[in-house]
Coordinates of C-alpha atoms in Angstrom, one line a residue:
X1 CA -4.0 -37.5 -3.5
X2 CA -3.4 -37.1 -7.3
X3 CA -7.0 -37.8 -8.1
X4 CA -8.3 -35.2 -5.6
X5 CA -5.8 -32.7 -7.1
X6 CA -6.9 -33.3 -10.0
X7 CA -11.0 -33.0 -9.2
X8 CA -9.9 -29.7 -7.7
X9 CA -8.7 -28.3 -10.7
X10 CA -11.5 -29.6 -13.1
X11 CA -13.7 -27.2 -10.4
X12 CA -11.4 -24.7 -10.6
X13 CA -12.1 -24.3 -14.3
X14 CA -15.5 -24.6 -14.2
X15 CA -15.9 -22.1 -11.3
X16 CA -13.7 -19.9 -13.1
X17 CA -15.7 -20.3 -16.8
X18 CA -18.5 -19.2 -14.9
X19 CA -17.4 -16.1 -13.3
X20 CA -15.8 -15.5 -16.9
X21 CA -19.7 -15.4 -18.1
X22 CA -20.8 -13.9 -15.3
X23 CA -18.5 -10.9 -15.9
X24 CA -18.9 -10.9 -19.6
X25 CA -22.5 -10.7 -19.0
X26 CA -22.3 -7.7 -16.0
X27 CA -19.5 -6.2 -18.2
X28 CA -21.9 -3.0 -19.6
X29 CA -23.2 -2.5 -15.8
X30 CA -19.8 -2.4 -14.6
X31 CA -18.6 -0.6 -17.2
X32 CA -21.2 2.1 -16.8
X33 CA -20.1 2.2 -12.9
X34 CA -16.5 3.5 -13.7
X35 CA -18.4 6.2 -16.0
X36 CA -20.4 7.2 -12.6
X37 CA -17.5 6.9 -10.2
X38 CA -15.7 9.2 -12.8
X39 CA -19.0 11.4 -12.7
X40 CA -18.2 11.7 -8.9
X41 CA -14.9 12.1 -9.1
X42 CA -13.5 8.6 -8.1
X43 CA -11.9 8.1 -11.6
X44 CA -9.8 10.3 -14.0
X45 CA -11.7 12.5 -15.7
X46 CA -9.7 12.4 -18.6
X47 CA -7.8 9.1 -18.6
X48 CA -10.9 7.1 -17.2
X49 CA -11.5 4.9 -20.5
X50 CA -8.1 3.2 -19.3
X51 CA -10.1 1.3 -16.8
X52 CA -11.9 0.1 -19.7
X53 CA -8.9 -1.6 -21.0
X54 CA -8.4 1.3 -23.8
X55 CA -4.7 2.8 -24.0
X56 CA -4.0 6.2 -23.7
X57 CA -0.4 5.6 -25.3
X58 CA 1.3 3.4 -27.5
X59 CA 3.4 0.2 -26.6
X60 CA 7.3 0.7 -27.6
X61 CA 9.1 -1.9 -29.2
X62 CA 10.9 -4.8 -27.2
X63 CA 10.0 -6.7 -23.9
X64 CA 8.0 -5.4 -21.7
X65 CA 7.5 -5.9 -18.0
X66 CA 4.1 -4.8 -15.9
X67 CA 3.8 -4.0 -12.4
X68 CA 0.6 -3.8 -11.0
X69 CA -0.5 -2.6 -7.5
X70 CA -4.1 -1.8 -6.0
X71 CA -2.7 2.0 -4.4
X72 CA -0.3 4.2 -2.8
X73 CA 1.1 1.9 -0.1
X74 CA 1.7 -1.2 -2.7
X75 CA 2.9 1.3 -5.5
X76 CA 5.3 3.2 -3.2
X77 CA 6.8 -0.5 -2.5
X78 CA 7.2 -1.5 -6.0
X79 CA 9.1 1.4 -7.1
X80 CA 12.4 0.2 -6.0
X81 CA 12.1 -2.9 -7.8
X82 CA 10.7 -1.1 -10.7
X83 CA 14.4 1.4 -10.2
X84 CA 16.5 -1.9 -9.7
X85 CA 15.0 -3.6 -13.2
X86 CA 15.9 -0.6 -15.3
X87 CA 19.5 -0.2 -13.7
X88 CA 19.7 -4.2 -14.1
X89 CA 17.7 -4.6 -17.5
X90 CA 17.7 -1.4 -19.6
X91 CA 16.2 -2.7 -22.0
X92 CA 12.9 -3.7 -20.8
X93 CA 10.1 -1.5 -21.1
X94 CA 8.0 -1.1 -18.2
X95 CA 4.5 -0.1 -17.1
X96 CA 3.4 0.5 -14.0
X97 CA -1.1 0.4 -13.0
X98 CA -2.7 1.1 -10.3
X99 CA -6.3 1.4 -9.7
X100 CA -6.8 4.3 -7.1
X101 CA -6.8 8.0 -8.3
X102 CA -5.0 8.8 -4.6
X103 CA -2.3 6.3 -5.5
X104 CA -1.9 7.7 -9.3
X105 CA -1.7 10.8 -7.6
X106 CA 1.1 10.6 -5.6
X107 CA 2.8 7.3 -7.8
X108 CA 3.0 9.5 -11.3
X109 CA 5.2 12.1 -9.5
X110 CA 7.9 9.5 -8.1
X111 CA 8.0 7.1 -11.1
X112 CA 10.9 7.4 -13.3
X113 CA 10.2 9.6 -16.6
X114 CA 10.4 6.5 -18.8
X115 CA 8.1 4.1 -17.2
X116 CA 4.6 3.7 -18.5
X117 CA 2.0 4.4 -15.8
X118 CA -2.0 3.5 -16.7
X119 CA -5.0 2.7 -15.0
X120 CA -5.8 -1.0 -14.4
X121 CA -8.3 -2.5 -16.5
X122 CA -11.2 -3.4 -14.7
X123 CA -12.0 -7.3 -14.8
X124 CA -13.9 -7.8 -17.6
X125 CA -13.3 -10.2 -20.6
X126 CA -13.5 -7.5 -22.9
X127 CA -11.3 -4.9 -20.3
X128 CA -8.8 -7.4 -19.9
X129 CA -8.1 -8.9 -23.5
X130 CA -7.8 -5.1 -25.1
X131 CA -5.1 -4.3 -22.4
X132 CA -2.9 -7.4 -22.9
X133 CA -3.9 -7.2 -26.7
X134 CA -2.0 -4.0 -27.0
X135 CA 0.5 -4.3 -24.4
X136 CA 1.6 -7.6 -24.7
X137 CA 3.6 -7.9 -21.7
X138 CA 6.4 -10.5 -21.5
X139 CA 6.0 -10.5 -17.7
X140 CA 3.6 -9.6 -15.0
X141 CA 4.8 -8.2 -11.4
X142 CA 1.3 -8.0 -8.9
X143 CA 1.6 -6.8 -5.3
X144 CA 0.2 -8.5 -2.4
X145 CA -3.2 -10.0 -3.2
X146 CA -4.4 -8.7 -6.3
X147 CA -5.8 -12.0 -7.7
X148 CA -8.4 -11.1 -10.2
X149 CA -9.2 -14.0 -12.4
X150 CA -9.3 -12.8 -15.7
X151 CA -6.3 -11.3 -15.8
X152 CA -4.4 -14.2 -14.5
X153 CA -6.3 -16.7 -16.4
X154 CA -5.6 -14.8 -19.7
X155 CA -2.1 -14.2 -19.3
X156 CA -1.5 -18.1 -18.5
X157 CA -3.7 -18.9 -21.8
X158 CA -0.5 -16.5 -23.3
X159 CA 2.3 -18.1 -21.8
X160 CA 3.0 -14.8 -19.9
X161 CA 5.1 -14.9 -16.7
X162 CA 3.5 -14.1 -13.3
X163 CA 5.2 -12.8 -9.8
X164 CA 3.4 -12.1 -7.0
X165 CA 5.1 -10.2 -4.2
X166 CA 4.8 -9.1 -0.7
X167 CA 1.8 -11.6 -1.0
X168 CA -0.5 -11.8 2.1
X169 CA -3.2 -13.5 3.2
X170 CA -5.1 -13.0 6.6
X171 CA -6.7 -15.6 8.3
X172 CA -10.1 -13.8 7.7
X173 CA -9.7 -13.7 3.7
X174 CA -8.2 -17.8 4.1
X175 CA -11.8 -18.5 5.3
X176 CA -13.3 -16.6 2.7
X177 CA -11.2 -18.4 0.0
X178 CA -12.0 -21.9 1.4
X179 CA -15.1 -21.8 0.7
X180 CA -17.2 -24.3 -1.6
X181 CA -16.8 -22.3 -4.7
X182 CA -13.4 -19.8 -3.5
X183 CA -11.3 -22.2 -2.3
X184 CA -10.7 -24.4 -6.3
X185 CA -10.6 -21.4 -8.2
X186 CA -8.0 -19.6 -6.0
X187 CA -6.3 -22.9 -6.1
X188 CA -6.3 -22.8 -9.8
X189 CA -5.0 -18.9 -9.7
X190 CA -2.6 -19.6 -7.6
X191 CA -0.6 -22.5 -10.0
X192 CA -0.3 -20.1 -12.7
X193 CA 2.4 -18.1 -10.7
X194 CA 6.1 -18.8 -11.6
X195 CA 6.6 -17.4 -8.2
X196 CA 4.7 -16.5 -5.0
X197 CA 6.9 -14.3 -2.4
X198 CA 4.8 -14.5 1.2
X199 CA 5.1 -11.6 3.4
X200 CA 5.8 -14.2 6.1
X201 CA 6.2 -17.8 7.0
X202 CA 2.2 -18.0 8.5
X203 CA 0.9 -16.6 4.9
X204 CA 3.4 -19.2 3.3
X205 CA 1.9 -22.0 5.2
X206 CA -1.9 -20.4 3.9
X207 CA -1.0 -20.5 0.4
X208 CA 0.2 -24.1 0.8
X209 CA -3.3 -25.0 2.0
X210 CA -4.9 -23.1 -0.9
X211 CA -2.7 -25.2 -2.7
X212 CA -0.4 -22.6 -4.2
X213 CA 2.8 -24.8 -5.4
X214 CA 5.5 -25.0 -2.6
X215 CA 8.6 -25.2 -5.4
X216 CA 7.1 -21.2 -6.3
X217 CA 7.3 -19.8 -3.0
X218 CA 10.4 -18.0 -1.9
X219 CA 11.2 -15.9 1.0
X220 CA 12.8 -12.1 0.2
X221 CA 11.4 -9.6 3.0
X222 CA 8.5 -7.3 3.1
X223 CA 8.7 -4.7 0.4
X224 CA 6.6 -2.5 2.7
X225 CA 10.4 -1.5 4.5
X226 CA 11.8 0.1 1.5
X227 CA 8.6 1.5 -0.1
X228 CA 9.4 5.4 -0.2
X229 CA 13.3 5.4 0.0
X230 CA 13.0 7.9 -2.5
X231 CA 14.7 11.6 -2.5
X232 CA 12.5 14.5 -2.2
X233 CA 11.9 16.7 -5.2
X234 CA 13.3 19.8 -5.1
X235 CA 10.2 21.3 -4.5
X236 CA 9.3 19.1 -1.5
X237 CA 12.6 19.6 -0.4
X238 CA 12.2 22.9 0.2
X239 CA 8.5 23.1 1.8
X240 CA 9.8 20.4 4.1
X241 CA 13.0 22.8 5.3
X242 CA 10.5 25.1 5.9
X243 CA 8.1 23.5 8.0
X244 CA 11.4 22.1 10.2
X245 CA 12.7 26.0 10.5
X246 CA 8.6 26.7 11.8
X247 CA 9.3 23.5 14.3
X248 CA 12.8 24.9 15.7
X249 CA 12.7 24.6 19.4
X250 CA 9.2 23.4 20.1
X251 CA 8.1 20.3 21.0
X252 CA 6.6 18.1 18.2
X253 CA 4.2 14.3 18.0
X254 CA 3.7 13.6 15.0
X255 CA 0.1 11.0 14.5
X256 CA -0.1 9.3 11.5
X257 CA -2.8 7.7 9.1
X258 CA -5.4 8.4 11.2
X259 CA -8.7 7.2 10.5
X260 CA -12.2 8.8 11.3
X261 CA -13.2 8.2 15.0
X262 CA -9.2 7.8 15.8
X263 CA -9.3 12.0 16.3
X264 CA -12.1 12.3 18.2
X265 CA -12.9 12.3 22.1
X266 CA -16.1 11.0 21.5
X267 CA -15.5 8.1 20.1
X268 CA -15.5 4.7 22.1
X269 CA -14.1 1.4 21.9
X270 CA -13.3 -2.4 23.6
X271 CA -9.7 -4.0 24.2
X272 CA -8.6 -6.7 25.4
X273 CA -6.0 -6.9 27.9
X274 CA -5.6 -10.3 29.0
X275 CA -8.9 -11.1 30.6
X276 CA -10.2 -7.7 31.0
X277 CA -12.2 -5.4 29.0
X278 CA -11.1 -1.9 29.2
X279 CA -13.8 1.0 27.7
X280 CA -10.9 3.6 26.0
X281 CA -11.5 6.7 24.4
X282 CA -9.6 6.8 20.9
X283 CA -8.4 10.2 20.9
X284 CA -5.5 12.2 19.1
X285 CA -6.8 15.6 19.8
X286 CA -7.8 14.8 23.0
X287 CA -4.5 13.7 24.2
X288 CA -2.7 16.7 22.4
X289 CA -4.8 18.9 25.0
X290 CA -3.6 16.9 28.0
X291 CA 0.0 17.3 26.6
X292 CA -0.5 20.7 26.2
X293 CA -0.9 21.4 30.0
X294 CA 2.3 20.2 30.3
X295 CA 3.5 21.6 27.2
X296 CA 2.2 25.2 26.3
X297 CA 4.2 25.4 23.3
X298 CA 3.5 21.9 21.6
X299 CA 2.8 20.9 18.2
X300 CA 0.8 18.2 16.8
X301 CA 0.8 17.4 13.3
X302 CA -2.0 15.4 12.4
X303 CA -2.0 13.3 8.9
X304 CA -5.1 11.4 8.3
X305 CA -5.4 9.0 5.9
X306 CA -8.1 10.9 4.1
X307 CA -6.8 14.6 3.1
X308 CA -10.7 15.5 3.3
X309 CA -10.7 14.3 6.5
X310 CA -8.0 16.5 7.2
X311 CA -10.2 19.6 6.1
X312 CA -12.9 18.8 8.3
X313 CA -10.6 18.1 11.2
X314 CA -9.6 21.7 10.5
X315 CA -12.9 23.5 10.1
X316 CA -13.9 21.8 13.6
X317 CA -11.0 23.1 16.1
X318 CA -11.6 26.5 14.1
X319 CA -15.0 26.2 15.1
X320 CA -13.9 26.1 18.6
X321 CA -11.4 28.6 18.7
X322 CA -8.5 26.8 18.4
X323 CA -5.6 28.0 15.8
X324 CA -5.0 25.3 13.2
X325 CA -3.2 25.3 10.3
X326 CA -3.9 23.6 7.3
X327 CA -0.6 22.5 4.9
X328 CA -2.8 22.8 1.8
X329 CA -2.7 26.4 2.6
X330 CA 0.8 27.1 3.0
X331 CA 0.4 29.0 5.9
X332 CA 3.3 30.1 8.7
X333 CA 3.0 28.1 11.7
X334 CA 2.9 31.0 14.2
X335 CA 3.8 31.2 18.0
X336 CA -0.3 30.9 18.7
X337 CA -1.1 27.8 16.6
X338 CA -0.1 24.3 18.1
X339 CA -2.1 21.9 15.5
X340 CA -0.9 21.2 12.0
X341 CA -2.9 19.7 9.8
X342 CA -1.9 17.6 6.8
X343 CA -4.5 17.4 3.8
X344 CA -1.9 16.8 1.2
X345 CA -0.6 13.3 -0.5
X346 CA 3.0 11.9 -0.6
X347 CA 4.7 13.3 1.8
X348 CA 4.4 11.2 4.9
X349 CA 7.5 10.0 4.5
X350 CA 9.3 13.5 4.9
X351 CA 7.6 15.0 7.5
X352 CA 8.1 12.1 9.7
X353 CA 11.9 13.3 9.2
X354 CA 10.6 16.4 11.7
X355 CA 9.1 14.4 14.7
X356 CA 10.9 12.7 16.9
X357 CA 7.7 10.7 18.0
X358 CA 5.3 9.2 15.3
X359 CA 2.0 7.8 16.4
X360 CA 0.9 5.5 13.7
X361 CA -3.0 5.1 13.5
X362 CA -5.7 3.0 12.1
X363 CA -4.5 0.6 14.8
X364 CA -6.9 1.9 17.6
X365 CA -10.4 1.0 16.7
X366 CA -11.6 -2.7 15.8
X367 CA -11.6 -3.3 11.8
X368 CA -9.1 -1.2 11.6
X369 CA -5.6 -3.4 10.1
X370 CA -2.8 -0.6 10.7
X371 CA -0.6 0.9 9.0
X372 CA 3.3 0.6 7.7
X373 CA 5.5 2.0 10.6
X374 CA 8.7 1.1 8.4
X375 CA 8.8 5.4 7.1
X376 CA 8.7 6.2 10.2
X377 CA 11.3 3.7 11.8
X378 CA 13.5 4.9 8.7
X379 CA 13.1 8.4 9.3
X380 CA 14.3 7.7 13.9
X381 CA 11.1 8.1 15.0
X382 CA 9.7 6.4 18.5
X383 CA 7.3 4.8 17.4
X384 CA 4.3 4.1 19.1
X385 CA 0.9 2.1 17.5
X386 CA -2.2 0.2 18.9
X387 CA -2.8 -3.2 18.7
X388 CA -5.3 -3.3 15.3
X389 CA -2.4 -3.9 13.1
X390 CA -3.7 -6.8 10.8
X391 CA -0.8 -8.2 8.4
X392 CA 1.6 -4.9 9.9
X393 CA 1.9 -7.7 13.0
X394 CA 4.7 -9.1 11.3
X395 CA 6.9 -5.9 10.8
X396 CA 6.0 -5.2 14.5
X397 CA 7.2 -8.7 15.7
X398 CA 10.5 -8.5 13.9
X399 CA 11.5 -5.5 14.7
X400 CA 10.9 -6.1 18.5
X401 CA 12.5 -8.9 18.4
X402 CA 15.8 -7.1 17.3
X403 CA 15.1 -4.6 19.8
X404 CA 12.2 -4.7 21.9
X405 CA 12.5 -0.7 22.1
X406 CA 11.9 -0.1 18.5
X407 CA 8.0 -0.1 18.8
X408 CA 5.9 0.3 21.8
X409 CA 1.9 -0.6 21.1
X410 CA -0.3 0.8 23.5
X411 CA -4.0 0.1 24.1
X412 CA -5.9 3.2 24.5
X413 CA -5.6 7.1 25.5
X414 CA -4.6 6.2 29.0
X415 CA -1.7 4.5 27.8
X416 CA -0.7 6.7 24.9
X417 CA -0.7 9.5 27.4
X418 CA 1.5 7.8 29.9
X419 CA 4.1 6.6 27.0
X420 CA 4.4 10.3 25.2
X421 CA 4.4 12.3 28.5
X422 CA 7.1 9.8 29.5
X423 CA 9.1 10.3 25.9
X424 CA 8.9 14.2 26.3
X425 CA 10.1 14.3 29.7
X426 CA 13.1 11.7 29.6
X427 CA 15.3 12.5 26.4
X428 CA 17.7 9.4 26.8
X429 CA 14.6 7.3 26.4
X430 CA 13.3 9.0 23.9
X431 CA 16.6 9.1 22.2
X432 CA 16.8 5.3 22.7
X433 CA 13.6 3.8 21.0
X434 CA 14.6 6.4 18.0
X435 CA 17.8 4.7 17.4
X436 CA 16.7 1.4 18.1
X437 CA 13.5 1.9 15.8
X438 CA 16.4 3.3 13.1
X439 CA 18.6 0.3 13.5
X440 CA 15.8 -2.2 13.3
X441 CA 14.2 -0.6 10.0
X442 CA 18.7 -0.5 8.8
X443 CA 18.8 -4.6 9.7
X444 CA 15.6 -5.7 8.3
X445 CA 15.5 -3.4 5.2
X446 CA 19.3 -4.2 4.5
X447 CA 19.3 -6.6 0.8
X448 CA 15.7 -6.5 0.3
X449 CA 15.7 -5.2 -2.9
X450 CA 18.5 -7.4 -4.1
X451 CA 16.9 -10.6 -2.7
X452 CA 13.5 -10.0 -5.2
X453 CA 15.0 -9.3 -8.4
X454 CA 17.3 -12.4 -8.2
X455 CA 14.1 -13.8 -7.2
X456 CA 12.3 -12.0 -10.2
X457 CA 15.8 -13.0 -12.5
X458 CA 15.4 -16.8 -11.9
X459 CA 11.7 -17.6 -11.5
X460 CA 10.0 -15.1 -14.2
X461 CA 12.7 -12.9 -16.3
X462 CA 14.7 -15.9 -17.9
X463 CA 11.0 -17.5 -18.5
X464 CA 9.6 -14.3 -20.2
X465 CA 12.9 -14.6 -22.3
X466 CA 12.3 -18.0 -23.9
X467 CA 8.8 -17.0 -25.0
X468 CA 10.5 -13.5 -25.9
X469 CA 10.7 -14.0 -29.7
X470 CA 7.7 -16.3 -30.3
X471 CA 5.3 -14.3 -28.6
X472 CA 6.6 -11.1 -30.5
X473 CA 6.0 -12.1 -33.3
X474 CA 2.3 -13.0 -32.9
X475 CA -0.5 -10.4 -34.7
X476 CA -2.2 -8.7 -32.5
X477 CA -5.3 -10.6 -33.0
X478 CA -3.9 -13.7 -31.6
X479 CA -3.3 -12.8 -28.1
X480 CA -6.8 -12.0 -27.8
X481 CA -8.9 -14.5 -26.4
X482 CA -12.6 -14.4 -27.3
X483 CA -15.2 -11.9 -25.1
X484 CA -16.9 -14.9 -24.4

């Protein structure tokens, strides 16, 4: 057993000095692809060279702890553990990364004034060793399963600390990293951690066969239920009052991170139910017109998960007459207009605060993985999803199984139908799966935060502070590793 241990871990380093070459070698190709996605717009146009690994700000003095987290949803979750380290350790310095410009978007405006934010560094030697030669972080916090190797494998070489939270793994990436090459050097990543914290116990049990160390995995709760907790700013604050004065005394669904194809009449798909294949049309807008029979004065707000998506959801029902309005534009939502579209950022989480139903998409076509339904269990929704939920099958298990009235996952149009006609004409059902959906999100949400930085305090923190003074006082030079 020892032996084969070890033989894994000889592979692991040689698979991993090889993709170190191989990335060294691509690293002016990819390099010159973050210059073209900034051509297009992908990047910032301005602080862009940060994906290179170049700082657009200098590092303060004293310890410093990174976060790091691929987008919005991840970001939004590591905020309140960013808020509980700088009420429990003011004096660490903190930088948050991300690597989207939608995330950075909506993540810069809800950070706290004195944390650090920057692009991540792309995964390249050179990329890598510039940003932890000039931050020199005493500890690194990633998000679910941001493994990239260069980063990890350079901030062992350092002695830095490293968490990883709300990790998950699905069954189809635990193929993919038990492959012939994948599955030793995701072994060997995955012993550099101080501490692993699994989403649940079936991506616990999948990091045990990729050989991550049982004695580092520990159990807190899925970050995902307190991502966004959050106060509006003034600003939103006010925009959202208004909207809910525009929404007095009319009927409101609210459908939520909706993909392309989930929206549209034409678009069909397969689902099993039990041994029979149904054909279902996918439709939001669709439905809202069969509601509308019922319900002349309805409004749906639609908020895809793409706010240009949202724009061309618009154009199309102006094309056929219908009165939409867009929130981009700030317009009144008057007696005639019964679709509201969203084609903004960030605010998801407040305007489910005006439905009393919430829809939660990308769960209706195949490939599709869902979608956090925690917002909008916090905010009393009934919530209703598909069944393409991907990892988000674990929120959706526990919170039935505290009330089975706190989600409701239905399989097509026929069925969503059936379930909102049935919520708009009973109220005490309604009213039911709203405050069981609240409670659920209260029980499961309740110490969260708490439970990951004692987590964080024990495993990595106390670690970073042993190596505190002697990594301080290296040069600058020696936390560098070579290009190649």
């Amino acid at each position: 057993m020892a032996a084969s241990a070890i033989a894994i871990a000889k592979k692991g380093k040689l698979v991993y000095e090889l993709y170190r070459a191989l990335t060294y070698g691509l690293s002016p190709l990819l390099h010159l692809h973050v210059y073209w996605r900034r051509l297009r717009g992908r990047e910032h146009h301005l602080r862009w060279t940060e994906r290179l690994g170049r700082p657009s700000l200098p590092r303060p003095r004293g310890p410093l702890l990174w976060f790091h987290a691929v987008s919005l949803g991840e970001g939004m979750a590591a905020i309140p553990v960013i808020n509980q380290s700088r009420e429990r350790r003011p004096d660490l310095n903190i930088l948050m990364t991300s690597t989207t410009l939608t995330g950075f978007e909506v993540i810069k405006d809800c950070l706290p004034s004195d944390v650090i934010y920057q692009f991540f560094p792309v995964d390249t030697p050179s990329a890598v060793d510039a940003f932890i030669g000039h931050w020199k972080p005493n500890a690194i916090v990633v998000l679910e399963n941001e493994l990239w190797p260069n980063l990890i494998m350079t901030a062992s070489r350092h002695g830095i600390a490293l968490a990883l939270l709300n990790a998950r793994l699905s069954p189809k990436s635990f193929k993919r990293w038990s492959g012939t090459l994948a599955f030793p050097l995701v072994s060997l990543l995955l012993s550099k951690f101080s501490l692993i914290v699994p989403l649940s116990t079936s991506e616990a049990v999948r990091l045990q066969l990729l050989q991550a160390p049982p004695f580092v995995i520990n159990f807190s709760g899925d970050l995902k239920y307190v991502a966004g907790n959050n106060d509006p700013s003034k600003e939103d604050r006010v925009k959202i009052e208004d909207l809910k004065v525009q929404l007095t005394h009319r009927p409101v669904w609210l459908a939520s991170s909706i993909h392309r194809g989930e929206e549209e009449e034409s678009e069909i798909y397969f689902c099993y139910i039990g041994a029979h294949m149904i054909s279902i049309s996918a439709v939001m807008l669709e439905v809202h017109k069969v509601l509308m029979q019922m319900l002349p004065n309805l409004v749906t707000i639609i908020v895809p998960r793409d706010p240009q998506h949202g724009r061309e959801i618009a154009q199309k029902l102006q094309k056929s007459g219908q009165n939409v309005v867009l929130r981009s534009e700030q317009e009144k939502l008057l007696a005639g207009a019964t679709v509201y579209v969203v084609d903004t950022l960030g605010e998801l989480r407040y305007l489910y605060r005006l439905s009393p139903i919430a829809v939660v998409g990308g769960s209706f076509l195949p490939g599709l993985a869902g979608h956090n339904i925690a917002e909008a269990a916090a905010a009393g929704c009934a919530i209703l999803t598909g069944y393409q939920v991907g990892h988000f099958s674990h929120m959706i298990q526990e919170m039935k199984q505290l009330n089975p009235l706190s989600v409701l996952q239905v399989s097509g149009k026929g069925e969503l139908e059936q379930a909102l006609k049935e919520l708009f004409n009973d109220t005490r059902i309604l009213q039911k799966r709203r405050t069981a959906a609240q409670e659920a999100f209260r029980a499961l949400s309740d110490g969260i935060v708490t439970n990951v930085w004692n987590l964080l305090d024990i495993h990595v923190f106390r670690k970073a502070g042993f190596a505190l003074e002697k990594r301080s006082s290296l040069p600058c030079h020696a936390l560098v590793g070579s290009n190649k």
